[in-house]
Amino acid sequence: MHEVTKVYDGAVAALDRVSLHVSRGSFLAVAGGAGSGKSTLLHCASGLDSPTSGEVRVGGTEIAGLDESQRSMLRRGRIGFVFEAYNLLPSLTVEENITLPLRLSGGAADRRWLRDLVERVGLGRVLQQRPGDLSGGGRQRAALARALAVRPEVVFADEPTGALDPDTGAEVLDLLREVVDELGQTVVMVTRDPNAAARAHAAAVLADGRVDRYCSRPSSGEIAGHLARPRRR
């Protein structure tokens, strides 16, 4: 992202000239409280929305100027998503949910990759069950496997532990870090939790739509301290 600004209906900028670079195979946390702009950043960075101005590139492709149809095609084949509410389809089995992005993108399934992926996230015995039969942690594991199924260039995780208890959340964070360190996956995670942000390689703390602090090898105390600072507006 370079000098990205997003203004909604003439209001104060939700993002104000934000520049961020995420290296391939790294894990970036974007931390911030309510109204900080972190969700808007995720939407613009992932192609869910377009910025008012500035540049957004994914793997060298400029996406800020794409129309909705073009952004949709890019999201299907090159970007994975993990959401706080899982966003699994309740009428499909776990296996069908995981392979849904492949069917939508028209890509051929790599059965070996999918088998290894399912075993890595611990879902091998529940593939024919429905999401409603799983715990919150199980559903988030399925959401992560779905995000990784197409081998995306980047996975965007939006508050992936927000609906989980601390122990289960820690397990999901372990998995996110594992797919980065062992599989070379690029992950950008939006979170309001300093403990979650501390699991990343680096953290960008947002306040009032701007990067207030960039932390390499962040600690939970460091992130919490920056989040507690009074807002400028």
Tab-separated table of C-alpha atoms in Angstrom:
chain	number	residue	atom	x	y	z
A	1	MET	CA	0.000	0.000	0.000
A	2	HIS	CA	1.340	3.429	-0.907
A	3	GLU	CA	-0.237	6.676	0.308
A	4	VAL	CA	-3.675	5.030	0.547
A	5	THR	CA	-6.567	7.251	1.613
A	6	LYS	CA	-10.194	6.198	2.007
A	7	VAL	CA	-12.955	8.734	2.575
A	8	TYR	CA	-16.597	7.733	2.982
A	9	ASP	CA	-19.258	10.233	1.864
A	10	GLY	CA	-17.119	13.280	2.484
A	11	ALA	CA	-16.470	12.375	6.112
A	12	VAL	CA	-13.147	12.291	7.952
A	13	ALA	CA	-10.721	9.920	6.223
A	14	ALA	CA	-11.018	6.342	7.489
A	15	LEU	CA	-7.495	5.876	6.090
A	16	ASP	CA	-5.153	8.826	5.774
A	17	ARG	CA	-2.143	8.321	3.469
A	18	VAL	CA	-1.250	4.857	4.759
A	19	SER	CA	1.835	3.146	3.363
A	20	LEU	CA	2.708	-0.448	4.282
A	21	HIS	CA	4.827	-3.177	2.718
A	22	VAL	CA	4.430	-6.849	3.600
A	23	SER	CA	7.249	-9.109	2.461
A	24	ARG	CA	6.386	-12.466	0.951
A	25	GLY	CA	6.349	-15.202	3.591
A	26	SER	CA	5.948	-12.822	6.527
A	27	PHE	CA	3.253	-12.255	9.154
A	28	LEU	CA	2.016	-8.706	9.751
A	29	ALA	CA	-0.479	-7.753	12.444
A	30	VAL	CA	-2.501	-4.573	12.016
A	31	ALA	CA	-3.622	-3.561	15.498
A	32	GLY	CA	-6.030	-0.859	16.528
A	33	GLY	CA	-9.114	-0.034	18.517
A	34	ALA	CA	-12.593	0.872	17.300
A	35	GLY	CA	-12.475	3.578	14.653
A	36	SER	CA	-8.741	3.211	14.029
A	37	GLY	CA	-9.195	2.246	10.380
A	38	LYS	CA	-7.956	-1.318	10.595
A	39	SER	CA	-11.035	-2.870	8.964
A	40	THR	CA	-10.950	-0.295	6.170
A	41	LEU	CA	-7.274	-1.100	5.638
A	42	LEU	CA	-8.077	-4.795	5.302
A	43	HIS	CA	-10.885	-4.077	2.829
A	44	CYS	CA	-8.696	-1.876	0.639
A	45	ALA	CA	-5.621	-4.105	0.842
A	46	SER	CA	-7.574	-7.241	-0.072
A	47	GLY	CA	-9.651	-5.820	-2.908
A	48	LEU	CA	-12.938	-5.931	-1.008
A	49	ASP	CA	-13.103	-2.155	-1.502
A	50	SER	CA	-11.264	0.497	-3.511
A	51	PRO	CA	-9.330	3.369	-1.932
A	52	THR	CA	-10.216	6.963	-2.660
A	53	SER	CA	-6.593	7.541	-3.649
A	54	GLY	CA	-3.245	5.780	-3.474
A	55	GLU	CA	-1.830	2.500	-4.776
A	56	VAL	CA	-2.471	-1.071	-3.655
A	57	ARG	CA	-0.435	-3.922	-5.115
A	58	VAL	CA	-0.718	-7.658	-4.565
A	59	GLY	CA	2.188	-9.621	-5.980
A	60	GLY	CA	3.037	-6.752	-8.310
A	61	THR	CA	-0.526	-6.316	-9.591
A	62	GLU	CA	-2.084	-2.893	-9.069
A	63	ILE	CA	-5.583	-3.593	-7.751
A	64	ALA	CA	-6.780	-0.142	-6.689
A	65	GLY	CA	-8.043	0.684	-10.172
A	66	LEU	CA	-9.790	-2.618	-10.882
A	67	ASP	CA	-13.571	-2.775	-11.167
A	68	GLU	CA	-15.597	-5.047	-8.901
A	69	SER	CA	-15.636	-7.932	-11.380
A	70	GLN	CA	-11.858	-7.802	-11.771
A	71	ARG	CA	-11.327	-7.559	-8.013
A	72	SER	CA	-13.626	-10.535	-7.508
A	73	MET	CA	-11.567	-12.646	-9.902
A	74	LEU	CA	-8.369	-11.626	-8.121
A	75	ARG	CA	-9.810	-12.485	-4.698
A	76	ARG	CA	-10.923	-15.921	-5.845
A	77	GLY	CA	-7.550	-17.012	-7.159
A	78	ARG	CA	-4.906	-15.067	-5.253
A	79	ILE	CA	-6.283	-14.025	-1.861
A	80	GLY	CA	-7.545	-16.030	1.111
A	81	PHE	CA	-9.782	-14.784	3.915
A	82	VAL	CA	-10.340	-15.834	7.519
A	83	PHE	CA	-13.117	-13.963	9.350
A	84	GLU	CA	-14.091	-13.681	13.000
A	85	ALA	CA	-17.507	-15.234	12.272
A	86	TYR	CA	-15.943	-18.052	10.176
A	87	ASN	CA	-18.285	-17.432	7.186
A	88	LEU	CA	-18.668	-21.139	6.493
A	89	LEU	CA	-21.773	-22.290	4.609
A	90	PRO	CA	-23.851	-24.362	7.069
A	91	SER	CA	-25.453	-26.522	4.371
A	92	LEU	CA	-22.088	-27.757	3.074
A	93	THR	CA	-19.800	-30.303	4.690
A	94	VAL	CA	-16.437	-29.240	6.062
A	95	GLU	CA	-14.766	-30.720	2.986
A	96	GLU	CA	-17.130	-28.893	0.630
A	97	ASN	CA	-16.487	-25.621	2.450
A	98	ILE	CA	-12.724	-26.075	2.203
A	99	THR	CA	-12.822	-26.804	-1.538
A	100	LEU	CA	-15.414	-24.123	-2.373
A	101	PRO	CA	-12.818	-21.485	-3.449
A	102	LEU	CA	-11.343	-23.975	-5.912
A	103	ARG	CA	-14.746	-24.625	-7.462
A	104	LEU	CA	-15.506	-20.899	-7.687
A	105	SER	CA	-12.167	-20.101	-9.304
A	106	GLY	CA	-12.365	-23.033	-11.697
A	107	GLY	CA	-8.981	-24.290	-10.545
A	108	ALA	CA	-7.987	-27.936	-10.461
A	109	ALA	CA	-7.786	-29.474	-7.006
A	110	ASP	CA	-4.340	-30.563	-5.852
A	111	ARG	CA	-5.439	-33.590	-3.838
A	112	ARG	CA	-2.082	-34.080	-2.159
A	113	TRP	CA	-1.984	-30.445	-1.039
A	114	LEU	CA	-5.555	-30.602	0.271
A	115	ARG	CA	-4.866	-33.852	2.130
A	116	ASP	CA	-1.746	-32.419	3.761
A	117	LEU	CA	-3.585	-29.193	4.567
A	118	VAL	CA	-6.489	-30.981	6.229
A	119	GLU	CA	-4.114	-33.031	8.356
A	120	ARG	CA	-2.091	-29.952	9.303
A	121	VAL	CA	-5.162	-28.190	10.695
A	122	GLY	CA	-6.455	-31.351	12.380
A	123	LEU	CA	-9.701	-31.861	10.458
A	124	GLY	CA	-9.086	-35.244	8.879
A	125	ARG	CA	-11.813	-37.004	10.877
A	126	VAL	CA	-14.589	-34.429	10.471
A	127	LEU	CA	-14.595	-33.691	6.739
A	128	GLN	CA	-18.108	-35.048	6.229
A	129	GLN	CA	-19.590	-33.186	9.173
A	130	ARG	CA	-21.343	-29.809	8.937
A	131	PRO	CA	-19.781	-26.657	10.395
A	132	GLY	CA	-22.484	-26.577	13.072
A	133	ASP	CA	-21.177	-29.873	14.424
A	134	LEU	CA	-17.750	-28.362	15.162
A	135	SER	CA	-16.501	-26.230	18.031
A	136	GLY	CA	-15.559	-22.604	17.402
A	137	GLY	CA	-11.940	-23.635	17.099
A	138	GLY	CA	-12.825	-26.371	14.627
A	139	ARG	CA	-14.787	-23.942	12.485
A	140	GLN	CA	-11.903	-21.477	12.461
A	141	ARG	CA	-9.527	-24.278	11.467
A	142	ALA	CA	-11.866	-25.095	8.581
A	143	ALA	CA	-11.933	-21.416	7.602
A	144	LEU	CA	-8.134	-21.340	7.587
A	145	ALA	CA	-7.955	-24.482	5.455
A	146	ARG	CA	-10.455	-22.936	3.036
A	147	ALA	CA	-8.342	-19.775	2.826
A	148	LEU	CA	-5.231	-21.814	2.012
A	149	ALA	CA	-6.866	-24.207	-0.460
A	150	VAL	CA	-6.023	-22.116	-3.539
A	151	ARG	CA	-2.464	-21.442	-2.308
A	152	PRO	CA	-3.095	-17.694	-2.219
A	153	GLU	CA	-0.418	-15.035	-2.404
A	154	VAL	CA	-1.700	-13.564	0.842
A	155	VAL	CA	-4.188	-14.529	3.557
A	156	PHE	CA	-6.097	-11.749	5.292
A	157	ALA	CA	-7.342	-12.696	8.767
A	158	ASP	CA	-9.958	-10.371	10.285
A	159	GLU	CA	-10.061	-10.798	14.098
A	160	PRO	CA	-9.563	-14.578	13.731
A	161	THR	CA	-9.552	-15.154	17.512
A	162	GLY	CA	-12.258	-12.647	18.427
A	163	ALA	CA	-14.983	-15.270	18.930
A	164	LEU	CA	-12.763	-17.853	20.627
A	165	ASP	CA	-11.729	-18.512	24.214
A	166	PRO	CA	-8.063	-17.734	25.016
A	167	ASP	CA	-6.799	-21.324	24.773
A	168	THR	CA	-8.547	-22.024	21.469
A	169	GLY	CA	-7.465	-18.636	20.141
A	170	ALA	CA	-3.860	-19.470	20.976
A	171	GLU	CA	-4.158	-22.707	18.970
A	172	VAL	CA	-5.442	-20.791	15.939
A	173	LEU	CA	-2.597	-18.276	16.259
A	174	ASP	CA	-0.141	-21.172	16.444
A	175	LEU	CA	-1.548	-22.441	13.141
A	176	LEU	CA	-1.286	-19.025	11.500
A	177	ARG	CA	2.334	-18.695	12.565
A	178	GLU	CA	3.009	-22.273	11.441
A	179	VAL	CA	1.737	-21.726	7.898
A	180	VAL	CA	3.971	-18.654	7.663
A	181	ASP	CA	7.125	-20.205	9.121
A	182	GLU	CA	6.777	-23.661	7.574
A	183	LEU	CA	4.834	-23.080	4.350
A	184	GLY	CA	6.030	-19.586	3.487
A	185	GLN	CA	2.509	-18.197	3.443
A	186	THR	CA	2.057	-14.423	3.693
A	187	VAL	CA	-0.473	-13.410	6.361
A	188	VAL	CA	-1.940	-10.032	7.286
A	189	MET	CA	-4.021	-10.168	10.469
A	190	VAL	CA	-6.270	-7.387	11.757
A	191	THR	CA	-6.768	-7.515	15.524
A	192	ARG	CA	-7.601	-5.471	18.591
A	193	ASP	CA	-5.851	-8.018	20.847
A	194	PRO	CA	-2.243	-7.163	21.824
A	195	ASN	CA	-1.528	-10.808	22.624
A	196	ALA	CA	-2.595	-11.853	19.135
A	197	ALA	CA	-0.579	-9.057	17.507
A	198	ALA	CA	2.518	-10.189	19.397
A	199	ARG	CA	2.472	-13.509	17.525
A	200	ALA	CA	3.307	-11.778	14.241
A	201	HIS	CA	6.723	-10.916	12.844
A	202	ALA	CA	5.766	-7.235	12.865
A	203	ALA	CA	2.841	-5.056	13.854
A	204	ALA	CA	1.462	-1.796	12.506
A	205	VAL	CA	-0.567	0.091	15.132
A	206	LEU	CA	-3.281	2.257	13.608
A	207	ALA	CA	-4.859	5.341	15.155
A	208	ASP	CA	-7.212	7.753	13.419
A	209	GLY	CA	-6.613	6.143	10.062
A	210	ARG	CA	-2.817	6.442	10.191
A	211	VAL	CA	0.058	4.148	11.058
A	212	ASP	CA	0.871	5.432	14.528
A	213	ARG	CA	3.650	2.914	15.204
A	214	TYR	CA	5.418	0.106	13.370
A	215	CYS	CA	6.935	-2.563	15.607
A	216	SER	CA	9.362	-5.272	14.557
A	217	ARG	CA	9.197	-8.378	16.762
A	218	PRO	CA	6.349	-6.834	18.788
A	219	SER	CA	5.535	-7.679	22.392
A	220	SER	CA	2.027	-7.662	23.831
A	221	GLY	CA	3.035	-4.980	26.338
A	222	GLU	CA	4.417	-2.734	23.611
A	223	ILE	CA	1.253	-3.077	21.523
A	224	ALA	CA	-1.034	-2.591	24.519
A	225	GLY	CA	0.824	0.570	25.467
A	226	HIS	CA	0.351	2.093	22.032
A	227	LEU	CA	-3.311	1.082	21.880
A	228	ALA	CA	-3.922	2.783	25.226
A	229	ARG	CA	-2.632	6.159	24.026
A	230	PRO	CA	-5.308	8.864	23.651
A	231	ARG	CA	-6.649	9.330	20.144
A	232	ARG	CA	-5.785	12.521	18.291
A	233	ARG	CA	-9.302	13.269	17.126
